[in-house]
Amino acid sequence: MSEAKTKYDRQLRIWGELGQAALEEASICLLNCGPTGSEALKNLVLGGVGSITVVDGSKVQIGDLGNNFMVDEASVGQSKAKSACAFLQELNDSVKAKFIEEDPETLIMTNPAFFSHFTLVIATQLVEDSMVKLDSICREANVKLVFARSYGLAGFVRVSVKEHTIIDSKPDHFLDDLRLNNPWPELKSFVETIDLNVSDPVAHKHIPYVVILMKMADEWTQSHGGNLPKTREEKKEFKDLVKSKMIYMDEDNYKEAIEAAFKVFGPRGISSEIQQISNDTCAEPSSNSSDFWVMVAALKEFVSNEGDGEAPLEGSIPDMTSSTEHYINLQKIYLAKAEADFHVMEERVKNILKKIGRDPSSISKPTIKSFCKNARKLKICRYRMVEDEFSNPSVTEIQKCLADEDYSGAMGFYILLRAVDRFAANYNKFPGQFDGGMDEDISRLKTTALSILTDLGCNGSVLPDDLINEMCRFGASELHVVAAFLGGIASQEAIKLVTKQFVPMLGTYIFNGIDHKSQLLTL
């Protein structure tokens, strides 16, 4: 095993070589390397990203030693970006690291082109105006963006990208692609060679459930006008039919067949979600189309032609009670069909690339193969601009959350995290940031929060006084335990975006450390 494979062995089991290669090619920019940003970047450095750039114009202060493990006593008075960068690189010397001593908010305002060189930007502890500006910059440059902020015992994480396409969404639960209700000729031929009435009890106990169910489905359709079971009663009757073929009570293969009977009842063809993706306007390829949309165009052609309404076969089968010979033969049939589908898809992708004036080999075989394997699990995430959410959120959703006991705390913190920025803009400090004047800060923050609610169209809505008091008590501090948690969430979302695996959060993730709750708000 190579050194890289040994180093990243555990994570390779999760996102595979394609995912790791994407990480190793990624260039990550971190804005502000306080505890939240340092914790987020630490996880990505350990994961093996290609390069990092840390942007922070502040110096290390004594107070930083209590909440940031990426600085030490020797760093006090020195550049925080330089110190954090040095400590981060110690964690993984394969990662290229550099730092820029500049205030991130100044950089956002004066040099927007700077961000176009990165794969992904993690922006921590930014105020609202800078968030809005950076979001616009990153969308224009097609750079992925993750916001994270910890504020006392609360905080948020939000992903922002114009469009994020996912090939391997890794759903928790997904139906095996066995095609029991729509078998192809080779699978039918194999099933026909096996006799369910075999006299040898050992052989009878080792017929794979795929064979049992296909034979039972065939028997059922012959007596039901070519239709598979639809109603609850019919499905029960079908299971009873399977059970009736059991000879001995300890036949695990028949028990598996009864439990897997629902795989026969599933609808044929592609899901409504994949149909929707195929019908998207982006599925009409042009020279500017991403690889994903070129492959979707090929998928659309495949489904209408060779696929006969189905996506390319995945090619894997689950474990099941079976003789070794039957299982291996079955496995070969599924793999051969998947390989044949892949070759058809590969040709279609090449033809489309040629048609739109691009190199026919520009999309690699492993990428097309991964697309074919996961064609039933494709996902598209499109995110609202931060400015749109801030200026025109769903008033109905806000009011619903404020009235819901489970979501009122999260919604309260969402409003207050915006209110503290408006407070800071008006008074040149965050509420409770300095000693003295706490009562005045509480009063001012309450007025500011009510003003935001009114601006959002939530006249008459109020926030609990306890929540406002706590927000002032936080004093804009970054507690390490909260920063580590939110930094971990931010890095998790960054990995999803870079590897294009798993589905990133849609909405604003709010952490409420007072009530030990996490909620996702879609506004």
Coordinates of C-alpha atoms in Angstrom, one line a residue:
M1 CA 0.0 0.0 0.0
S2 CA 1.3 3.5 -0.9
E3 CA 2.2 6.0 1.8
A4 CA -0.8 8.2 0.9
K5 CA -3.2 5.2 1.1
T6 CA -1.7 4.2 4.4
K7 CA -2.0 7.7 5.8
Y8 CA -5.6 8.2 4.6
D9 CA -6.8 4.6 4.9
R10 CA -9.8 5.2 7.1
Q11 CA -11.2 8.1 5.1
L12 CA -10.6 6.3 1.8
R13 CA -13.1 3.7 3.0
I14 CA -15.7 6.5 3.2
W15 CA -15.2 8.6 0.1
G16 CA -12.9 6.4 -2.0
E17 CA -10.0 7.3 -4.2
L18 CA -12.0 9.7 -6.4
G19 CA -13.0 11.7 -3.3
Q20 CA -9.5 11.7 -1.9
A21 CA -8.1 12.9 -5.2
A22 CA -10.6 15.8 -5.2
L23 CA -9.4 16.7 -1.7
E24 CA -5.7 16.6 -2.7
E25 CA -6.4 18.9 -5.7
A26 CA -8.4 21.4 -3.6
S27 CA -7.2 24.8 -2.7
I28 CA -8.8 26.1 0.5
C29 CA -8.9 29.7 1.7
L30 CA -9.7 30.5 5.4
L31 CA -10.8 33.9 6.4
N32 CA -10.0 34.7 10.1
C33 CA -8.0 32.0 12.0
G34 CA -9.6 32.4 15.4
P35 CA -10.7 29.1 17.1
T36 CA -13.7 28.5 14.8
G37 CA -11.6 28.9 11.6
S38 CA -8.6 27.1 13.0
E39 CA -10.7 24.1 14.0
A40 CA -12.3 23.9 10.6
L41 CA -9.0 24.1 8.7
K42 CA -7.4 21.6 11.1
N43 CA -9.8 18.9 10.0
L44 CA -9.2 19.6 6.3
V45 CA -5.4 19.6 6.7
L46 CA -5.6 16.3 8.5
G47 CA -7.9 15.1 5.6
G48 CA -5.1 15.9 3.1
V49 CA -6.3 18.9 1.1
G50 CA -3.9 20.2 -1.5
S51 CA -3.2 23.7 -0.2
I52 CA -4.4 26.2 2.3
T53 CA -4.2 30.0 2.5
V54 CA -4.9 31.6 5.9
V55 CA -6.0 35.3 5.8
D56 CA -6.0 37.2 9.0
G57 CA -4.6 40.7 9.8
S58 CA -4.7 40.5 13.6
K59 CA -1.9 39.7 16.1
V60 CA -1.9 37.0 18.7
Q61 CA -3.1 38.3 22.1
I62 CA -2.9 36.7 25.5
G63 CA -6.6 36.0 25.4
D64 CA -6.1 33.8 22.3
L65 CA -4.1 31.3 24.3
G66 CA -7.2 30.2 26.1
N67 CA -9.4 29.2 23.1
N68 CA -7.1 28.5 20.1
F69 CA -4.7 25.5 20.0
M70 CA -3.0 26.9 16.9
V71 CA -1.1 29.6 18.8
D72 CA 1.1 29.4 21.9
E73 CA 2.9 31.8 24.3
A74 CA 5.8 32.4 21.9
S75 CA 3.2 33.6 19.3
V76 CA 1.9 36.5 21.4
G77 CA 2.4 39.8 19.5
Q78 CA 3.1 38.0 16.3
S79 CA 0.9 37.5 13.2
K80 CA -2.0 35.2 14.0
A81 CA -2.2 34.0 10.4
K82 CA 1.6 33.1 10.4
S83 CA 1.4 31.3 13.7
A84 CA -1.8 29.3 12.9
C85 CA -0.3 28.4 9.5
A86 CA 2.8 27.0 11.0
F87 CA 1.0 24.9 13.5
L88 CA -1.5 23.6 10.9
Q89 CA 1.3 22.6 8.6
E90 CA 2.9 20.6 11.4
L91 CA -0.2 18.4 11.4
N92 CA 0.3 17.3 7.7
D93 CA 3.5 18.3 5.8
S94 CA 1.9 17.1 2.5
V95 CA -0.3 20.2 2.6
K96 CA 1.0 23.4 1.0
A97 CA 0.4 26.3 3.4
K98 CA 0.7 30.0 3.1
F99 CA -0.6 33.0 5.0
I100 CA -1.6 36.6 4.2
E101 CA -1.5 39.3 6.9
E102 CA -4.5 41.3 5.9
D103 CA -8.0 42.0 7.3
P104 CA -10.4 39.7 5.5
E105 CA -13.1 42.3 5.4
T106 CA -10.8 44.8 3.8
L107 CA -9.7 42.1 1.3
I108 CA -13.3 41.4 0.4
M109 CA -13.9 45.1 -0.3
T110 CA -10.7 45.9 -2.2
N111 CA -9.6 42.8 -4.0
P112 CA -12.5 40.5 -5.0
A113 CA -10.4 38.8 -7.7
F114 CA -8.2 37.3 -5.0
F115 CA -10.9 34.7 -4.2
S116 CA -11.2 33.3 -7.8
H117 CA -8.1 31.2 -7.4
F118 CA -9.6 28.9 -4.7
T119 CA -11.7 25.7 -4.8
L120 CA -13.5 26.7 -1.6
V121 CA -13.5 29.5 0.9
I122 CA -14.3 29.1 4.6
A123 CA -15.3 32.5 5.9
T124 CA -15.5 32.7 9.7
Q125 CA -16.7 35.4 12.1
L126 CA -17.7 37.8 9.3
V127 CA -20.4 40.5 9.8
E128 CA -23.5 40.6 7.7
D129 CA -22.3 43.2 5.1
S130 CA -19.1 41.2 4.4
M131 CA -21.1 38.0 4.1
V132 CA -23.3 39.5 1.4
K133 CA -20.4 40.9 -0.5
L134 CA -18.3 37.7 -0.4
D135 CA -21.2 35.6 -1.4
S136 CA -21.7 37.6 -4.5
I137 CA -17.9 37.5 -5.3
C138 CA -17.7 33.7 -4.9
R139 CA -20.8 33.0 -7.0
E140 CA -19.4 35.2 -9.8
A141 CA -16.2 33.2 -9.7
N142 CA -17.9 29.8 -9.2
V143 CA -16.1 29.3 -5.9
K144 CA -17.7 27.2 -3.2
L145 CA -18.3 29.1 0.1
V146 CA -19.0 28.0 3.7
F147 CA -19.8 30.5 6.4
A148 CA -19.2 29.7 10.0
R149 CA -19.6 31.8 13.1
S150 CA -19.5 31.0 16.8
Y151 CA -20.8 33.6 19.3
G152 CA -20.7 32.6 22.9
L153 CA -22.9 29.5 23.3
A154 CA -24.5 29.9 19.8
G155 CA -23.4 30.0 16.2
F156 CA -24.3 29.0 12.7
V157 CA -22.9 27.3 9.5
R158 CA -24.2 28.1 6.1
V159 CA -23.2 26.8 2.7
S160 CA -23.6 29.1 -0.3
V161 CA -23.0 28.1 -3.9
K162 CA -24.9 28.8 -7.0
E163 CA -25.3 25.1 -7.9
H164 CA -23.8 22.0 -6.4
T165 CA -24.1 18.7 -8.3
I166 CA -23.6 15.4 -6.5
I167 CA -22.9 12.1 -8.2
D168 CA -22.4 9.9 -5.1
S169 CA -25.0 11.2 -2.6
K170 CA -24.6 8.1 -0.4
P171 CA -28.2 7.9 0.9
D172 CA -28.7 6.1 4.2
H173 CA -31.4 3.8 2.8
F174 CA -31.7 2.9 -0.9
L175 CA -33.3 0.0 -2.8
D176 CA -30.8 -2.5 -4.3
D177 CA -30.7 -2.2 -8.1
L178 CA -31.7 -5.8 -8.8
R179 CA -34.3 -5.2 -11.5
L180 CA -36.5 -8.1 -10.3
N181 CA -39.5 -6.5 -11.9
N182 CA -37.7 -5.6 -15.2
P183 CA -35.0 -8.3 -15.8
W184 CA -32.8 -8.3 -18.9
P185 CA -32.4 -11.4 -21.1
E186 CA -29.3 -12.8 -19.6
L187 CA -30.7 -12.6 -16.1
K188 CA -34.0 -14.3 -17.3
S189 CA -31.9 -17.1 -19.0
F190 CA -30.0 -17.7 -15.8
V191 CA -33.2 -17.9 -13.6
E192 CA -34.8 -20.3 -16.1
T193 CA -31.9 -22.8 -15.6
I194 CA -32.7 -23.2 -11.9
D195 CA -35.5 -25.5 -10.7
L196 CA -37.4 -24.5 -7.5
N197 CA -38.7 -28.0 -7.2
V198 CA -35.3 -29.6 -7.0
S199 CA -35.4 -32.7 -4.8
D200 CA -32.1 -32.2 -3.1
P201 CA -32.9 -30.4 0.2
V202 CA -29.4 -28.8 0.4
A203 CA -29.8 -27.4 -3.2
H204 CA -33.3 -26.2 -2.3
K205 CA -32.0 -24.3 0.7
H206 CA -29.3 -22.5 -1.4
I207 CA -31.3 -21.0 -4.3
P208 CA -30.7 -17.3 -4.2
Y209 CA -33.7 -15.2 -3.2
V210 CA -33.3 -13.2 -6.5
V211 CA -34.1 -16.4 -8.4
I212 CA -37.0 -17.3 -6.1
L213 CA -38.6 -13.9 -6.4
M214 CA -38.3 -13.7 -10.1
K215 CA -39.8 -17.1 -10.6
M216 CA -42.7 -16.2 -8.2
A217 CA -43.2 -12.9 -10.0
D218 CA -43.4 -14.7 -13.3
E219 CA -45.9 -17.2 -11.9
W220 CA -48.0 -14.4 -10.4
T221 CA -48.1 -12.3 -13.6
Q222 CA -49.2 -15.3 -15.6
S223 CA -52.4 -15.6 -13.5
H224 CA -53.0 -11.8 -13.0
G225 CA -53.0 -10.5 -16.5
G226 CA -49.3 -9.7 -16.6
N227 CA -49.6 -7.4 -13.6
L228 CA -47.4 -7.5 -10.5
P229 CA -49.0 -7.1 -7.0
K230 CA -50.3 -3.6 -6.3
T231 CA -52.7 -3.6 -3.4
R232 CA -51.8 -4.5 0.2
E233 CA -53.9 -7.7 -0.1
E234 CA -52.1 -8.7 -3.3
K235 CA -48.7 -8.1 -1.8
K236 CA -49.6 -10.3 1.2
E237 CA -51.0 -12.9 -1.1
F238 CA -47.7 -12.8 -3.1
K239 CA -45.7 -13.3 0.1
D240 CA -47.9 -16.3 1.0
L241 CA -47.2 -17.7 -2.4
V242 CA -43.5 -17.5 -1.8
K243 CA -43.9 -19.1 1.7
S244 CA -45.9 -21.9 0.2
K245 CA -42.8 -23.0 -1.8
M246 CA -40.8 -23.6 1.4
I247 CA -40.2 -27.3 2.1
Y248 CA -38.4 -27.0 5.5
M249 CA -38.9 -24.4 8.2
D250 CA -35.2 -23.6 8.4
E251 CA -34.8 -22.4 4.8
D252 CA -33.2 -19.0 5.2
N253 CA -33.2 -18.3 1.5
Y254 CA -37.0 -18.4 1.4
K255 CA -37.2 -16.2 4.6
E256 CA -35.0 -13.7 2.8
A257 CA -37.2 -13.9 -0.3
I258 CA -40.3 -13.0 1.8
E259 CA -38.5 -10.1 3.5
A260 CA -37.2 -8.8 0.1
A261 CA -40.6 -9.3 -1.7
F262 CA -41.1 -5.5 -1.7
K263 CA -38.2 -5.3 -4.2
V264 CA -40.6 -6.9 -6.7
F265 CA -43.3 -4.3 -6.1
G266 CA -41.2 -1.2 -6.7
P267 CA -42.0 1.0 -9.7
R268 CA -40.0 0.4 -12.9
G269 CA -37.9 3.0 -14.5
I270 CA -36.2 6.1 -13.1
S271 CA -37.5 8.0 -10.1
S272 CA -39.4 11.3 -10.4
E273 CA -36.3 13.1 -8.9
I274 CA -34.0 11.7 -11.6
Q275 CA -36.6 12.5 -14.2
Q276 CA -36.7 16.1 -12.9
I277 CA -32.9 16.3 -13.2
S278 CA -33.1 14.9 -16.8
N279 CA -35.7 17.6 -17.7
D280 CA -33.6 20.5 -16.2
T281 CA -32.7 23.2 -18.7
C282 CA -29.0 22.5 -17.9
A283 CA -29.4 19.0 -19.4
E284 CA -29.3 20.6 -22.9
P285 CA -25.5 20.6 -23.2
S286 CA -23.4 23.4 -24.5
S287 CA -19.6 24.1 -24.7
N288 CA -19.9 25.7 -21.2
S289 CA -21.7 22.7 -19.6
S290 CA -20.1 21.0 -16.6
D291 CA -19.1 17.4 -16.8
F292 CA -22.1 16.5 -14.7
W293 CA -24.6 18.0 -17.1
V294 CA -22.9 16.4 -20.1
M295 CA -23.3 13.0 -18.4
V296 CA -26.9 13.8 -17.5
A297 CA -27.6 14.5 -21.2
A298 CA -26.0 11.1 -22.0
L299 CA -28.2 9.5 -19.3
K300 CA -31.3 11.0 -20.8
E301 CA -30.4 9.5 -24.1
F302 CA -29.6 6.1 -22.5
V303 CA -32.9 5.9 -20.6
S304 CA -34.8 6.7 -23.8
N305 CA -32.9 4.1 -25.9
E306 CA -30.7 1.2 -24.6
G307 CA -32.0 1.5 -21.0
D308 CA -35.6 1.0 -22.0
G309 CA -36.7 3.4 -19.3
E310 CA -34.0 2.4 -16.8
A311 CA -30.8 4.0 -15.7
P312 CA -27.5 2.1 -16.1
L313 CA -27.3 -0.9 -13.8
E314 CA -25.2 -0.5 -10.6
G315 CA -23.8 -4.0 -10.9
S316 CA -23.6 -5.1 -7.3
I317 CA -25.8 -7.5 -5.4
P318 CA -26.3 -7.8 -1.7
D319 CA -25.2 -10.7 0.4
M320 CA -27.7 -13.6 0.4
T321 CA -28.1 -17.3 1.3
S322 CA -26.9 -19.1 -1.8
S323 CA -24.6 -21.8 -3.1
T324 CA -21.2 -20.4 -4.1
E325 CA -21.7 -21.3 -7.7
H326 CA -25.1 -19.6 -8.0
Y327 CA -23.9 -16.5 -6.2
I328 CA -20.8 -16.1 -8.4
N329 CA -22.8 -16.7 -11.6
L330 CA -25.4 -14.1 -10.5
Q331 CA -22.6 -11.7 -9.6
K332 CA -21.1 -12.1 -13.0
I333 CA -24.4 -11.5 -14.8
Y334 CA -25.0 -8.2 -12.9
L335 CA -21.4 -7.1 -13.4
A336 CA -21.5 -7.9 -17.2
K337 CA -24.7 -5.9 -17.6
A338 CA -23.3 -2.9 -15.6
E339 CA -20.1 -3.0 -17.8
A340 CA -22.2 -3.1 -21.0
D341 CA -24.3 -0.1 -19.8
F342 CA -21.1 1.8 -18.9
H343 CA -19.7 1.3 -22.4
V344 CA -22.9 2.6 -24.0
M345 CA -22.9 5.6 -21.7
E346 CA -19.2 6.2 -22.4
E347 CA -19.9 6.3 -26.1
R348 CA -22.8 8.7 -25.6
V349 CA -20.7 11.0 -23.4
K350 CA -18.0 11.1 -26.1
N351 CA -20.5 11.8 -28.9
I352 CA -22.0 14.7 -26.9
L353 CA -18.6 16.2 -26.1
K354 CA -17.6 16.0 -29.8
K355 CA -20.9 17.6 -30.7
I356 CA -20.4 20.6 -28.4
G357 CA -16.8 21.1 -29.5
R358 CA -14.9 19.6 -26.6
D359 CA -12.3 16.8 -26.3
P360 CA -14.2 13.5 -26.4
S361 CA -11.8 12.1 -23.8
S362 CA -12.1 15.1 -21.4
I363 CA -14.3 13.2 -19.0
S364 CA -12.4 10.3 -17.5
K365 CA -13.5 6.7 -17.5
P366 CA -13.5 6.5 -13.7
T367 CA -15.8 9.5 -13.6
I368 CA -18.3 8.1 -16.1
K369 CA -18.2 4.7 -14.3
S370 CA -18.9 6.4 -11.0
F371 CA -21.8 8.3 -12.6
C372 CA -23.3 5.1 -14.0
K373 CA -23.0 3.3 -10.7
N374 CA -24.8 6.2 -8.9
A375 CA -27.1 7.3 -11.7
R376 CA -30.2 6.6 -9.5
K377 CA -28.8 8.7 -6.6
L378 CA -27.9 12.0 -8.3
K379 CA -28.7 15.2 -6.4
I380 CA -28.6 18.9 -7.2
C381 CA -28.4 21.6 -4.5
R382 CA -29.1 25.2 -5.4
Y383 CA -28.7 27.8 -2.7
R384 CA -30.3 31.2 -2.3
M385 CA -28.0 34.2 -2.3
V386 CA -27.3 35.4 1.2
E387 CA -28.5 38.8 0.3
D388 CA -31.9 37.4 -0.9
E389 CA -32.3 35.5 2.4
F390 CA -31.4 38.5 4.5
S391 CA -33.6 41.0 2.6
N392 CA -36.5 38.7 1.5
P393 CA -36.8 35.6 3.8
S394 CA -39.9 33.5 4.1
V395 CA -42.0 35.5 6.6
T396 CA -44.3 32.5 7.0
E397 CA -41.4 30.3 7.9
I398 CA -40.0 32.8 10.4
Q399 CA -43.3 33.2 12.2
K400 CA -43.8 29.4 12.2
C401 CA -40.4 28.9 13.8
L402 CA -40.9 31.6 16.4
A403 CA -44.2 30.0 17.4
D404 CA -42.8 26.4 17.5
E405 CA -41.3 25.5 20.9
D406 CA -38.7 23.3 19.3
Y407 CA -37.5 26.0 16.8
S408 CA -38.1 29.2 18.7
G409 CA -34.6 29.2 20.2
A410 CA -32.9 28.6 16.9
M411 CA -34.9 31.3 15.2
G412 CA -34.2 33.7 18.1
F413 CA -30.5 33.1 17.7
Y414 CA -30.8 33.6 14.0
I415 CA -32.4 37.0 14.5
L416 CA -30.0 38.0 17.3
L417 CA -26.8 37.0 15.3
R418 CA -28.0 39.5 12.7
A419 CA -29.0 42.0 15.4
V420 CA -25.5 42.0 17.0
D421 CA -24.0 43.0 13.6
R422 CA -26.4 45.9 13.2
F423 CA -25.6 46.8 16.9
A424 CA -21.9 46.8 16.1
A425 CA -22.4 49.0 13.0
N426 CA -24.3 51.6 15.1
Y427 CA -22.2 51.6 18.3
N428 CA -18.8 50.4 17.2
K429 CA -18.8 47.5 19.6
F430 CA -20.7 44.2 20.1
P431 CA -23.2 44.1 23.0
G432 CA -21.6 43.2 26.3
Q433 CA -18.1 43.3 24.7
F434 CA -16.7 45.7 27.2
D435 CA -17.2 46.0 31.0
G436 CA -19.9 48.3 32.1
G437 CA -23.1 49.4 30.5
M438 CA -24.7 46.0 30.3
D439 CA -28.2 47.2 31.0
E440 CA -27.9 49.8 28.2
D441 CA -26.6 47.2 25.8
I442 CA -29.5 44.8 26.6
S443 CA -32.0 47.6 25.9
R444 CA -30.3 48.6 22.7
L445 CA -30.0 45.0 21.4
K446 CA -33.7 44.4 22.2
T447 CA -34.6 47.5 20.2
T448 CA -32.3 46.4 17.3
A449 CA -33.8 42.9 17.2
L450 CA -37.4 44.3 17.1
S451 CA -36.3 46.5 14.3
I452 CA -35.0 43.5 12.3
L453 CA -38.3 41.6 13.0
T454 CA -40.2 44.6 11.7
D455 CA -38.1 44.9 8.6
L456 CA -38.7 41.2 7.9
G457 CA -42.5 41.7 8.1
C458 CA -42.9 40.1 11.5
N459 CA -44.6 43.0 13.2
G460 CA -45.7 42.1 16.8
S461 CA -43.2 39.2 17.1
V462 CA -40.8 39.4 20.1
L463 CA -37.8 37.5 21.4
P464 CA -37.5 36.2 25.0
D465 CA -35.7 38.6 27.3
D466 CA -33.6 35.7 28.6
L467 CA -32.2 35.1 25.1
I468 CA -31.3 38.8 24.6
N469 CA -29.7 38.9 28.0
E470 CA -27.6 35.8 27.2
M471 CA -26.5 37.3 23.9
C472 CA -25.2 40.4 25.7
R473 CA -23.5 38.2 28.3
F474 CA -21.7 36.3 25.5
G475 CA -19.8 39.6 24.6
A476 CA -18.9 38.3 21.1
S477 CA -16.6 35.7 22.7
E478 CA -15.5 32.5 20.9
L479 CA -15.6 29.6 23.4
H480 CA -13.3 26.8 22.2
V481 CA -15.8 24.0 22.8
V482 CA -18.4 25.7 20.6
A483 CA -15.8 26.8 18.1
A484 CA -14.5 23.2 17.8
F485 CA -18.0 21.9 17.2
L486 CA -19.0 24.5 14.6
G487 CA -15.6 24.3 13.0
G488 CA -16.2 20.5 12.7
I489 CA -19.5 21.0 11.0
A490 CA -18.0 23.6 8.6
S491 CA -15.2 21.2 7.6
Q492 CA -17.7 18.4 7.2
E493 CA -19.7 20.5 4.7
A494 CA -16.5 21.6 3.0
I495 CA -15.6 17.9 2.4
K496 CA -19.0 17.2 1.0
L497 CA -18.6 20.1 -1.5
V498 CA -15.1 19.3 -2.5
T499 CA -15.6 15.5 -2.9
K500 CA -19.1 15.9 -4.4
Q501 CA -20.2 13.1 -2.1
F502 CA -23.0 13.1 0.5
V503 CA -25.6 16.0 0.4
P504 CA -24.6 19.3 2.0
M505 CA -27.0 21.1 4.3
L506 CA -29.6 23.2 2.6
G507 CA -30.4 26.2 4.8
T508 CA -28.8 27.8 7.8
Y509 CA -27.6 25.5 10.6
I510 CA -28.1 27.0 14.0
F511 CA -26.3 25.7 17.1
N512 CA -28.0 26.5 20.4
G513 CA -25.6 25.5 23.2
I514 CA -27.9 26.7 25.9
D515 CA -30.6 24.1 25.1
H516 CA -28.2 21.6 23.5
K517 CA -30.1 21.8 20.2
S518 CA -29.1 22.0 16.5
Q519 CA -31.6 23.0 13.9
L520 CA -31.6 23.8 10.2
L521 CA -33.6 26.8 9.1
T522 CA -34.7 27.2 5.5
L523 CA -35.6 30.8 4.9

